[in-house]
Coordinates of C-alpha atoms in Angstrom, one line a residue:
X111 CA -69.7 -74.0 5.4
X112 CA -69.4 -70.8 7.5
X113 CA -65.9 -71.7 8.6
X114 CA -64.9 -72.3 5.3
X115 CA -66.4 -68.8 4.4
X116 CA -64.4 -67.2 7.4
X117 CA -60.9 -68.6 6.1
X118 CA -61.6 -67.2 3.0
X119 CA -62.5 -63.9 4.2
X120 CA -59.5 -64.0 6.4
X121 CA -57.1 -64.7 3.4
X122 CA -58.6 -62.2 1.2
X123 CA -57.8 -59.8 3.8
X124 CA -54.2 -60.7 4.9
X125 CA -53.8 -61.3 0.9
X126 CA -54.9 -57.5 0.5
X127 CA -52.5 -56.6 3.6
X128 CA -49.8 -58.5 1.6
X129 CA -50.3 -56.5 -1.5
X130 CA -50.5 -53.2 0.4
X131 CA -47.4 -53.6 2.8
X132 CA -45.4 -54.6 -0.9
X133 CA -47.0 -51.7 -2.7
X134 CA -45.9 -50.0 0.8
X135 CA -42.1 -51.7 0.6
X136 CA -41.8 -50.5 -3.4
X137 CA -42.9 -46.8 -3.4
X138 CA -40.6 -46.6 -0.3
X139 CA -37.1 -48.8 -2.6
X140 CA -38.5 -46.0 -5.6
X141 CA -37.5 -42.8 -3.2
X142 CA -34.6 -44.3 -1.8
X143 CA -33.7 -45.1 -5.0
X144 CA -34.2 -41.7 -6.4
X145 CA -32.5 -40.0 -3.5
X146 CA -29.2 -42.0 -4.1
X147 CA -29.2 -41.6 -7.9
X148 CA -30.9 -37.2 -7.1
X149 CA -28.4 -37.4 -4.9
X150 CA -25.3 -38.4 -7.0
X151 CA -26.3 -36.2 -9.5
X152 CA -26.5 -33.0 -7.3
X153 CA -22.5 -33.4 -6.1
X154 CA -21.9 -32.4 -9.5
X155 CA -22.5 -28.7 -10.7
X156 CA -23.9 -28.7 -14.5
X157 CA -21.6 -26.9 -17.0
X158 CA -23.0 -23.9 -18.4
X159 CA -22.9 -23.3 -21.9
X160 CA -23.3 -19.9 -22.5
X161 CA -23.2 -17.0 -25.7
X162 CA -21.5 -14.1 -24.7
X163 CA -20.8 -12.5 -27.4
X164 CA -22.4 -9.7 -29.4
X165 CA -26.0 -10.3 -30.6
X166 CA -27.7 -13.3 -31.6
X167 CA -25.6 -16.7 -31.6
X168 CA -24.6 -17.4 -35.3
X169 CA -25.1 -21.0 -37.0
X170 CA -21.9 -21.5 -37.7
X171 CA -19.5 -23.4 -36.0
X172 CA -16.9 -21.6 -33.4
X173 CA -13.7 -21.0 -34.3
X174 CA -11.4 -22.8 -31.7
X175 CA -8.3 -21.8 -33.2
X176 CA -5.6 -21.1 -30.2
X177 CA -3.9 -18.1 -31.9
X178 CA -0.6 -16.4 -30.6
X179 CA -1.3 -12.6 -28.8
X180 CA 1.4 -9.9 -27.7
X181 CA 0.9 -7.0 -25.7
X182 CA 1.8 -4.2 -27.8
X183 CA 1.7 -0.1 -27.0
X184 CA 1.5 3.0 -29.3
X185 CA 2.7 6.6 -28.8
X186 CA -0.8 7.4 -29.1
X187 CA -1.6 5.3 -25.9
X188 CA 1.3 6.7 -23.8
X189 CA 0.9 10.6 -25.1
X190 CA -3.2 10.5 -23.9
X191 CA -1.8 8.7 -20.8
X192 CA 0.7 11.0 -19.5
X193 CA -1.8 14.1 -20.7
X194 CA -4.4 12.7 -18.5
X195 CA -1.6 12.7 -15.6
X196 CA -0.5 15.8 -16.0
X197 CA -4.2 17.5 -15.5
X198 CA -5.1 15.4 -12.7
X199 CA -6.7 17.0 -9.3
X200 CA -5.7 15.8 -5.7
X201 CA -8.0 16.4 -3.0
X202 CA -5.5 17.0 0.4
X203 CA -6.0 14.8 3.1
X204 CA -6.8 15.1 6.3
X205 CA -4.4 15.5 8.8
X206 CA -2.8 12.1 9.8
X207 CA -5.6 10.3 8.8
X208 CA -2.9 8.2 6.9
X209 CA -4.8 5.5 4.9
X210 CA -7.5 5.3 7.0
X211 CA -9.7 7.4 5.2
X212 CA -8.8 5.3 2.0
X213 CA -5.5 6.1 -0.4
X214 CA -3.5 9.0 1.2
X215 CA -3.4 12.0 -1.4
X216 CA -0.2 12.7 -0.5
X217 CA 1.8 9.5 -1.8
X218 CA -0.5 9.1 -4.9
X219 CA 1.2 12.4 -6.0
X220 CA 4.5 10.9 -5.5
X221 CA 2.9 7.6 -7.4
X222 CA 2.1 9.8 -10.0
X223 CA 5.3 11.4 -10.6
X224 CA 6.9 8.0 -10.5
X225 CA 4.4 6.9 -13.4
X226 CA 5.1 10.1 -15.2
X227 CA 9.1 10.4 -14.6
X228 CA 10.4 7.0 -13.9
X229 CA 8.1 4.2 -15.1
X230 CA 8.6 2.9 -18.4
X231 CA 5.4 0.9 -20.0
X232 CA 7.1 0.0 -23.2
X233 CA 10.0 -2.1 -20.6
X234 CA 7.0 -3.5 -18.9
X235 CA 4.8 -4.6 -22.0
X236 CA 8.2 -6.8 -22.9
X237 CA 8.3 -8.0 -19.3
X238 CA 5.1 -8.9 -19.5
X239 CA 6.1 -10.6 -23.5
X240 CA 8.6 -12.6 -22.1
X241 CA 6.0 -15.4 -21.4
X242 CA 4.1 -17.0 -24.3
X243 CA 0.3 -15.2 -24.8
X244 CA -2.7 -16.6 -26.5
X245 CA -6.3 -16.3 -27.5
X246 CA -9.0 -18.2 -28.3
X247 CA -12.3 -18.0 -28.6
X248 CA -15.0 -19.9 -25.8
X249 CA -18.8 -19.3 -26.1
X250 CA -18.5 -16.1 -28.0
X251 CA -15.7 -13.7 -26.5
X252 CA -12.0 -14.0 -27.1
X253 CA -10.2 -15.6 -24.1
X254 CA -6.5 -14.5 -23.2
X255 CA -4.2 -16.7 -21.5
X256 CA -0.3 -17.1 -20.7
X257 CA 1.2 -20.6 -21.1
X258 CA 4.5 -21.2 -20.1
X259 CA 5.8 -24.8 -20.5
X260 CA 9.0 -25.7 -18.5
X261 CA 11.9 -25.0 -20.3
X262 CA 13.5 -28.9 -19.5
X263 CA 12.4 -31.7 -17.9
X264 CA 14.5 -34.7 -16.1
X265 CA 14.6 -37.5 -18.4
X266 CA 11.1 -39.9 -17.8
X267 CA 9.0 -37.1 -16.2
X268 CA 6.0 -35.2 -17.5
X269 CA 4.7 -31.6 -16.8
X270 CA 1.6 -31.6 -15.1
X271 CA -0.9 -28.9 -16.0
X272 CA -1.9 -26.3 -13.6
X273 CA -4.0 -24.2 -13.8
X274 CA -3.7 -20.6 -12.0
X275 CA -7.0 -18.1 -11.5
X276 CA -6.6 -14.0 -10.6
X277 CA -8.9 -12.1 -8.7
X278 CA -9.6 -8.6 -8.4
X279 CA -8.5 -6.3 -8.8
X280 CA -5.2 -8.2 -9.5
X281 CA -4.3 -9.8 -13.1
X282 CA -2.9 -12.9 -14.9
X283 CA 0.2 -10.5 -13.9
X284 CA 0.0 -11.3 -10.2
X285 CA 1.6 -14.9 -11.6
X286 CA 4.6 -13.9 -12.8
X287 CA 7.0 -14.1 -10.2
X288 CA 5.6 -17.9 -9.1
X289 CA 5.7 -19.0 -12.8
X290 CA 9.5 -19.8 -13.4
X291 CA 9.6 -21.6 -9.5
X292 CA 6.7 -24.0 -10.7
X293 CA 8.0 -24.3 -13.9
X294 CA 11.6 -24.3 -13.6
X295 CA 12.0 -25.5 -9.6
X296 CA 15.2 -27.0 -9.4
X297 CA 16.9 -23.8 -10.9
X298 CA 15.3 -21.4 -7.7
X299 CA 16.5 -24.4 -4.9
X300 CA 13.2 -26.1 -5.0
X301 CA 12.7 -30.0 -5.4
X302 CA 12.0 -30.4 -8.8
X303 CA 9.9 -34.0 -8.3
X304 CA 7.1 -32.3 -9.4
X305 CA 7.9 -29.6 -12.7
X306 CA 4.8 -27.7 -13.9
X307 CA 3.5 -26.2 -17.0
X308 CA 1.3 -23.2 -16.0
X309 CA -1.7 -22.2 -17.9
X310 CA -2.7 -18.1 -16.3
X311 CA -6.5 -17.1 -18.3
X312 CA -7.8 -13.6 -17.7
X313 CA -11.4 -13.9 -16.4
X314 CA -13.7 -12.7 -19.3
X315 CA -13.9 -9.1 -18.7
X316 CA -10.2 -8.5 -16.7
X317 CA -6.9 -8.0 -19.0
X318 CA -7.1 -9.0 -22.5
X319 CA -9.9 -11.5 -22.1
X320 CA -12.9 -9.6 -23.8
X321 CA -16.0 -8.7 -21.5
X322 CA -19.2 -10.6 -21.6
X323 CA -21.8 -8.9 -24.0
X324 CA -24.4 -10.3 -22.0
X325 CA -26.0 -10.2 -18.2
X326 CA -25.2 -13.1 -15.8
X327 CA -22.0 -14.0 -16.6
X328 CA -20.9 -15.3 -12.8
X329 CA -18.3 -17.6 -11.7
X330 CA -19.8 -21.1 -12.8
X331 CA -19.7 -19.2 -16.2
X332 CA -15.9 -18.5 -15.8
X333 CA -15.3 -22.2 -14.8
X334 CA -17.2 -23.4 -17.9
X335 CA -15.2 -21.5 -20.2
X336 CA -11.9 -22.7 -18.1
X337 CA -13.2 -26.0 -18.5
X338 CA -13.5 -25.6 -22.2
X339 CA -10.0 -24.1 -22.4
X340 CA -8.0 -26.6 -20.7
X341 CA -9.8 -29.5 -22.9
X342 CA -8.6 -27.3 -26.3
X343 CA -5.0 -27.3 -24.7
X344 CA -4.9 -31.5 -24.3
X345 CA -5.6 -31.2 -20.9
X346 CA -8.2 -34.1 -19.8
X347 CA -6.4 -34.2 -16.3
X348 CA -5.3 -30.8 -14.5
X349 CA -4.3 -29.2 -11.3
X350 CA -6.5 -25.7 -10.7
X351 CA -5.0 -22.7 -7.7
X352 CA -7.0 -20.1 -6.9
X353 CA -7.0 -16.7 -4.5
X354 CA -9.9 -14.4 -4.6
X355 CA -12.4 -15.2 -7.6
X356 CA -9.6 -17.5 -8.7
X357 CA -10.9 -19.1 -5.5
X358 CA -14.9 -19.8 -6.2
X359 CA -13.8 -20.3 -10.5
X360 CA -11.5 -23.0 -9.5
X361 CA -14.0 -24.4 -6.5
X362 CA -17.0 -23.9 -9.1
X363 CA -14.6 -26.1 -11.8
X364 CA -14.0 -28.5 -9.0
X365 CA -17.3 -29.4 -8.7
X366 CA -18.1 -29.5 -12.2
X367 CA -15.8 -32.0 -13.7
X368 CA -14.2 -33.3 -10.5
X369 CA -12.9 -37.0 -12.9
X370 CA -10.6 -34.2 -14.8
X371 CA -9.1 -32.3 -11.7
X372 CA -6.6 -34.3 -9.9
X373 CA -6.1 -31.8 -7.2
X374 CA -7.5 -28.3 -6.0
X375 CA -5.3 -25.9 -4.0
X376 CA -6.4 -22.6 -3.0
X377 CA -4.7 -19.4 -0.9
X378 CA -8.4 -18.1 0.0
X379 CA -11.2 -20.6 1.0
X380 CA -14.4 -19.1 2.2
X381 CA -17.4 -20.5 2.8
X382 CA -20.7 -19.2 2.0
X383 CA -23.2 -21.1 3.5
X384 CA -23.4 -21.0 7.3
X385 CA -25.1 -23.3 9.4
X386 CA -25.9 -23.3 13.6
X387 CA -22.4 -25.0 14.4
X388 CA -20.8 -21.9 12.9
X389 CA -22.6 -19.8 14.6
X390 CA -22.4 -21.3 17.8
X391 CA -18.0 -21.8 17.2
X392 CA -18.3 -17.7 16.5
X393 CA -19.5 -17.6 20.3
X394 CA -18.2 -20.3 21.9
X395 CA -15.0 -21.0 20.0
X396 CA -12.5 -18.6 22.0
X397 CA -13.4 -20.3 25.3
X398 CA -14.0 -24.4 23.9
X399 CA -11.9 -24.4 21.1
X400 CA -11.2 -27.7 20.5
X401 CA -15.2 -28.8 21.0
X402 CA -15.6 -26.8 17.3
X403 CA -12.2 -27.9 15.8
X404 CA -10.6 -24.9 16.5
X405 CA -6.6 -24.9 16.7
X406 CA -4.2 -22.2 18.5
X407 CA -3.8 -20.2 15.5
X408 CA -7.6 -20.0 14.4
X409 CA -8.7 -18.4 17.6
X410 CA -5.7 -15.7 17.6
X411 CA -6.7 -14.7 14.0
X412 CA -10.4 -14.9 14.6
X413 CA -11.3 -13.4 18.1
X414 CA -12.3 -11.2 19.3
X415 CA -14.7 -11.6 16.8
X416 CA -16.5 -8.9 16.6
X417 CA -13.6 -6.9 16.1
X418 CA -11.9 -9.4 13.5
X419 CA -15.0 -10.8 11.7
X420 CA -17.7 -8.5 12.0
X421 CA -16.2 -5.4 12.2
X422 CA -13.9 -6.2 9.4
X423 CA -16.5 -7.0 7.3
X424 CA -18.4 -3.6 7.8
X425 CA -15.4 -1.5 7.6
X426 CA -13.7 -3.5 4.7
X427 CA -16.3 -4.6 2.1
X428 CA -17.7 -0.9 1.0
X429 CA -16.1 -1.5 -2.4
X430 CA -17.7 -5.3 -2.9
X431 CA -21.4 -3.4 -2.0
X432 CA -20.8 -0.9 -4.8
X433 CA -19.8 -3.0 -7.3
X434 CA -22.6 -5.7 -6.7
X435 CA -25.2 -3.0 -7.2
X436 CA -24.5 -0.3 -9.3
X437 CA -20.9 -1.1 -10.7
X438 CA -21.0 1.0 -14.5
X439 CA -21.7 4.1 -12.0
X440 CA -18.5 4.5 -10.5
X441 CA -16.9 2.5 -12.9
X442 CA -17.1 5.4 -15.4
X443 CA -14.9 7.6 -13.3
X444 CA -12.5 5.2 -13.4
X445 CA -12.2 3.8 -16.2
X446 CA -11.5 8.2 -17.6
X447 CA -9.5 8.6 -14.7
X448 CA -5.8 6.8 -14.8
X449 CA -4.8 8.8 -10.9
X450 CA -9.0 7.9 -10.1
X451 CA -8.1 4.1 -11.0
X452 CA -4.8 3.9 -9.3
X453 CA -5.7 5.2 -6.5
X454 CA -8.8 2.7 -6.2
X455 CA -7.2 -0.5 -7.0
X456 CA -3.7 0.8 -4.9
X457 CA -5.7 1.1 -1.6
X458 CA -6.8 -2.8 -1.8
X459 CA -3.0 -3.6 -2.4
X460 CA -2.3 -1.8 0.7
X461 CA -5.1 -3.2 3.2
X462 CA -5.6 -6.7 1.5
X463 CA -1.7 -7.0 2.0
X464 CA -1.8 -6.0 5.6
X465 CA -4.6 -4.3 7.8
X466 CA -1.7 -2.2 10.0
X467 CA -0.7 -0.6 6.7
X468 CA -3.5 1.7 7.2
X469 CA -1.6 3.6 10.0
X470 CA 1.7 4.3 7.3
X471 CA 1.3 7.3 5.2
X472 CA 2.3 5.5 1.9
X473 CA -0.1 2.2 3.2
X474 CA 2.9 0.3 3.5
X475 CA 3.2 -0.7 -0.4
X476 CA 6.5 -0.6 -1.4
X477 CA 7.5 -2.8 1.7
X478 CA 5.9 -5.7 -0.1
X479 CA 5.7 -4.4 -3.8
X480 CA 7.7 -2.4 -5.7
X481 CA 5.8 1.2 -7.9
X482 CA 6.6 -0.9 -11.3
X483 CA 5.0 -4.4 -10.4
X484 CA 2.3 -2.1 -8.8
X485 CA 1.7 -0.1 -12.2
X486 CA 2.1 -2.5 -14.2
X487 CA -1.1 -4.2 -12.8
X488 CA -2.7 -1.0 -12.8
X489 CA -1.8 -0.3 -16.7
X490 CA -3.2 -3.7 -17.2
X491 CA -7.0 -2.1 -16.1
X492 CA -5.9 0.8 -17.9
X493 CA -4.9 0.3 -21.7
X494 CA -7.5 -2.6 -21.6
X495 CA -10.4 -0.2 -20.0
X496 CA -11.5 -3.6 -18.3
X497 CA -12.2 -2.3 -15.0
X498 CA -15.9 -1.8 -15.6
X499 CA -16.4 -4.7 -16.7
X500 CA -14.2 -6.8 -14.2
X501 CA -16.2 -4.6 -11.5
X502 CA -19.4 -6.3 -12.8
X503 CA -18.2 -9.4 -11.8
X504 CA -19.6 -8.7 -8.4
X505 CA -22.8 -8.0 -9.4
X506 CA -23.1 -11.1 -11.7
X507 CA -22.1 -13.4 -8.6
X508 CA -23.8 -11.4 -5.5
X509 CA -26.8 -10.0 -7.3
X510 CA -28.9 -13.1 -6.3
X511 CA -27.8 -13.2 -2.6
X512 CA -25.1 -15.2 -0.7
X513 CA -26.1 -18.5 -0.2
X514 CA -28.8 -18.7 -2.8
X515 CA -27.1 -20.4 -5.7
X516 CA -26.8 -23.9 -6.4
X517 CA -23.0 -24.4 -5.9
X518 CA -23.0 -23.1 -2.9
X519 CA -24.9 -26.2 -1.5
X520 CA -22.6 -28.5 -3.2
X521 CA -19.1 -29.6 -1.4
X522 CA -16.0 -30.1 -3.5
X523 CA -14.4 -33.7 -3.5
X524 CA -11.7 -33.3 -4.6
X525 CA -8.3 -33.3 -3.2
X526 CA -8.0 -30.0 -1.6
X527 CA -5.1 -28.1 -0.7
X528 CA -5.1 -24.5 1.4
X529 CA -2.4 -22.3 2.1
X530 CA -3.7 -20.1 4.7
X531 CA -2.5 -16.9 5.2
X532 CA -1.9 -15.0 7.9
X533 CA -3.3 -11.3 7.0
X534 CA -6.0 -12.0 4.2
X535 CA -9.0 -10.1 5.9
X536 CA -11.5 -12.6 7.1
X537 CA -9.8 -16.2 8.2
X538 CA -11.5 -19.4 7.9
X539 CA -10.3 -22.2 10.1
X540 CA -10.2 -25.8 8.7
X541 CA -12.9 -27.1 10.5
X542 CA -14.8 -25.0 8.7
X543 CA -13.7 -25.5 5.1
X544 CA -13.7 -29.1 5.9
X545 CA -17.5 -28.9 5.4
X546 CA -17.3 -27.6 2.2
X547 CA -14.0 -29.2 0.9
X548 CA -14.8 -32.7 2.2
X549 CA -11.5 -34.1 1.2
X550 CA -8.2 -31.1 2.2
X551 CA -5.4 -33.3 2.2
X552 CA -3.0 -30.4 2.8
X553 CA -4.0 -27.4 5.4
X554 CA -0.6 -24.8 6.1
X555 CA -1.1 -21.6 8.9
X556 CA 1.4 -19.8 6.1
X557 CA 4.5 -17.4 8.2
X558 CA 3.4 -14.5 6.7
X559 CA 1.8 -12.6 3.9
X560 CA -1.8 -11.6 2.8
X561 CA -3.9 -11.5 0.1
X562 CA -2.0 -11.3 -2.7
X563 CA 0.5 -14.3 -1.9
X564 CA 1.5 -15.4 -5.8
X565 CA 2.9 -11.6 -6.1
X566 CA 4.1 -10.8 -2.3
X567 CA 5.2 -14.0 -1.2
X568 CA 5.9 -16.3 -3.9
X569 CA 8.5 -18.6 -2.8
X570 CA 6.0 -19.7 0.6
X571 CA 3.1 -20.1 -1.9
X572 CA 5.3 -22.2 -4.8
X573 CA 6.3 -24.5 -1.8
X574 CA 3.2 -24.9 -0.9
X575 CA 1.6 -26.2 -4.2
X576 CA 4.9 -28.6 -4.9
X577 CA 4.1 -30.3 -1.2
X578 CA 0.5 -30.6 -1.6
X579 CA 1.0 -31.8 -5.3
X580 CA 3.6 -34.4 -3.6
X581 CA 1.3 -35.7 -1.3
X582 CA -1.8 -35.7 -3.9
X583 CA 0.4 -37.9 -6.3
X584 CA 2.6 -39.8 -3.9
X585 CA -0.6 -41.6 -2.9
X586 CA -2.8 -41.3 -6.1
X587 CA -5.4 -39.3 -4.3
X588 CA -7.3 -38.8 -6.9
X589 CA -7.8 -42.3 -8.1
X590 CA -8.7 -43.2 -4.9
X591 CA -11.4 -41.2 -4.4
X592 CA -13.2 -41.8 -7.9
X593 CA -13.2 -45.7 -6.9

């Protein structure tokens, strides 16, 4: 009897150690499960659907008309333009302190009396007319946008949609040399396997796209209204290229409908969050540079490092601290200010184009730009008074610190393409960007050129797309990876 007892105790017990080890075995399956599924849903950045336009949101339906826009000038335009000019003050500048000291006095006076004398605004507004412009409006604000569809195709072959994002303080304008060798290769000696049409949007708040009404407006807010746009035109599948905030709007748009973007190609690729193996490549990279990934090229642009990395960032980024923190301030004097303005935005065309510039009295511009491409750009800021508002841009995407927001922690999966070249200030290798971009197909040291590649070196950058979109669509990259 007390044998029998002790089996049944003993059962009991391994019956209750049963129950607990499954209990055990199905909380743990429930957080692996919710890890995978958490986890699939977090390599996908949420859309954002904003209101950014004046006052409350109405009831009503938006309009999503896609309506036809010129650029147009008046007399009245050009007369309070020139009178402006002509009562302008210059500062001298110090003795051969070139364009070290920022934009040298002496050749804005002689970009002045170019602008004044020589440049003609009503020529450029029909340059800049000779491509097809639109507007429509996306979560409240009218959005401005050039597309240019190829003017023939080879018999049996489709256009693929691209997608092309500014920065600042550059303009949809920046594109207009690259367009007709995208769109039109064969006709400028390029292959024309791949023919483009080219869809150039100015970020809410820059050109003729209207400025937010509303605080917050940041990148992933640009990439949602991108998004939106490319779906009006038809396009479910795309192609996105990106420099400067055209960089982080076409990464953010990357990782939020990666199924629609068949491949991502970039001139700038920087990478926000930084772990211990960057740090450790920073110190250790110029002596074991193959241990961190590092190839010939990366550690003759990067080291010494302190002088290249750090340095440059101290001595280069002034600008990006004012207009993350108090932007309308010195935006005013701009924006009332047409020689205030070009001399602001001229100085970044000059150092973003090549650091050594600084030691040339004229910072080098017109060895890479000519005074109407250059003024045209700036009239672009000017008629449209956008550069407050494109300023803000900074603020709306620093404000909340680097590192801190959600799509900074997310990698990009899509197939990745990066043209990197040789003067943009800061240079980040690929074994870098590979941690962000988990899938570049396509990584180029680029001859020459800096920051501004579309507009200084347009043929190197055109190639660049056309081999990467080869390779992409020779081997159905995309398909691949959403299997």
């Amino acid at each position: 009897m007390r044998e029998s007892s002790i089996t049944v105790e003993g059962w009991k017990e391994s019956h209750h150690k049963g129950i607990m080890l499954l209990e055990v075995f199905l909380v743990l399956g429930t957080v692996i499960i919710y890890f995978l599924f958490s986890k699939k849903k977090e390599e996908t950045l949420p859309f954002k659907e904003g209101w950014w336009g004046k006052g409350q949101k109405p009831d009503t339906e938006e309009d999503k008309t896609i309506r036809p826009f010129k650029v147009e000038t008046t007399e009245e335009e050009l007369s309070d333009l020139f009178r402006r000019l002509d009562q302008a003050r210059f500062t001298e500048p110090l003795e051969n302190s070139c364009f070290h000291y920022g934009i040298n006095s002496v050749y804005l006076r002689k970009v002045v009396s170019y602008w004044k004398n020589q440049f003609n605004w009503k020529k450029q507004v029909e340059v800049l007319n000779k491509y097809p412009h639109f507007k429509t409006k996306i979560q409240g604000i009218d959005i401005h946008f050039v597309h240019v569809k190829p003017p023939r195709l080879p018999e049996g072959q489709s256009a693929k949609p691209l997608l092309m994002v500014h920065g600042w303080p550059g303009s949809f304008y920046e594109f207009y040399k690259i367009i007709p060798l995208l769109t039109d290769p064969a006709s400028h000696g390029l292959s024309e396997e791949h023919i483009f049409e080219v869809i150039c949007p100015s970020i809410p708040g820059y050109g003729f796209s209207e400025a937010p009404h509303k605080k917050d407006f940041n990148s992933v807010s640009a990439a949602s209204v991108f998004y939106e746009l490319m779906l009006r035109l038809g396009f479910n599948e795309f192609y996105a290229q990106g420099g400067d905030w055209g960089w982080l709007i076409c990464t953010n748009l990357a990782q939020m409908a990666p199924n629609h973007m068949k491949g991502l190609h970039l001139n700038l690729a920087s990478v926000t969050k930084l772990g211990f193996t960057h740090l450790l490549s920073v110190l250790l990279g110029r002596c074991f540079p193959g241990l961190f990934g590092f190839q010939e090229e990366d550690v003759r642009r990067m080291f010494p490092f302190l002088e290249k990395g750090l340095y440059r960032i101290l001595v280069e980024s002034g600008y990006a601290h004012i207009q993350a923190t108090k932007p309308d301030t010195v935006g005013c004097g701009l924006n009332d200010s047409p020689v205030g303005l070009a001399a602001y935005i001229l100085e970044k065309f000059s150092s973003w184009t090549d650091l050594e510039f600084q030691n040339l009295e004229d910072g080098g511009l017109e060895r890479k730009f000519n005074l109407d491409d250059l003024l045209t750009n700036i009239m672009i800021y000017w008629v449209s008074g956008c550069i407050v508002s494109s300023m803000r841009f900074y603020k709306e995407n620093l404000q909340k610190g680097i590192g801190t927001q959600k799509h900074e922690k997310l990698t990009v999966q899509v197939p990745t393409g990066i043209a990197s070249f040789p003067n943009e200030i800061m240079h980040t290798p690929q074994a870098w960007a590979q941690k962000k971009y988990t899938n570049i197909v396509s990584f180029h040291f680029m001859p020459r050129g800096g920051h501004f590649a579309a507009l200084e070196e347009p043929e190197l950058l055109a190639k660049d797309i056309l081999q990467f979109v080869g390779k992409v669509e020779k081997e159905q990259l995309w398909k691949k990876r959403r299997e």
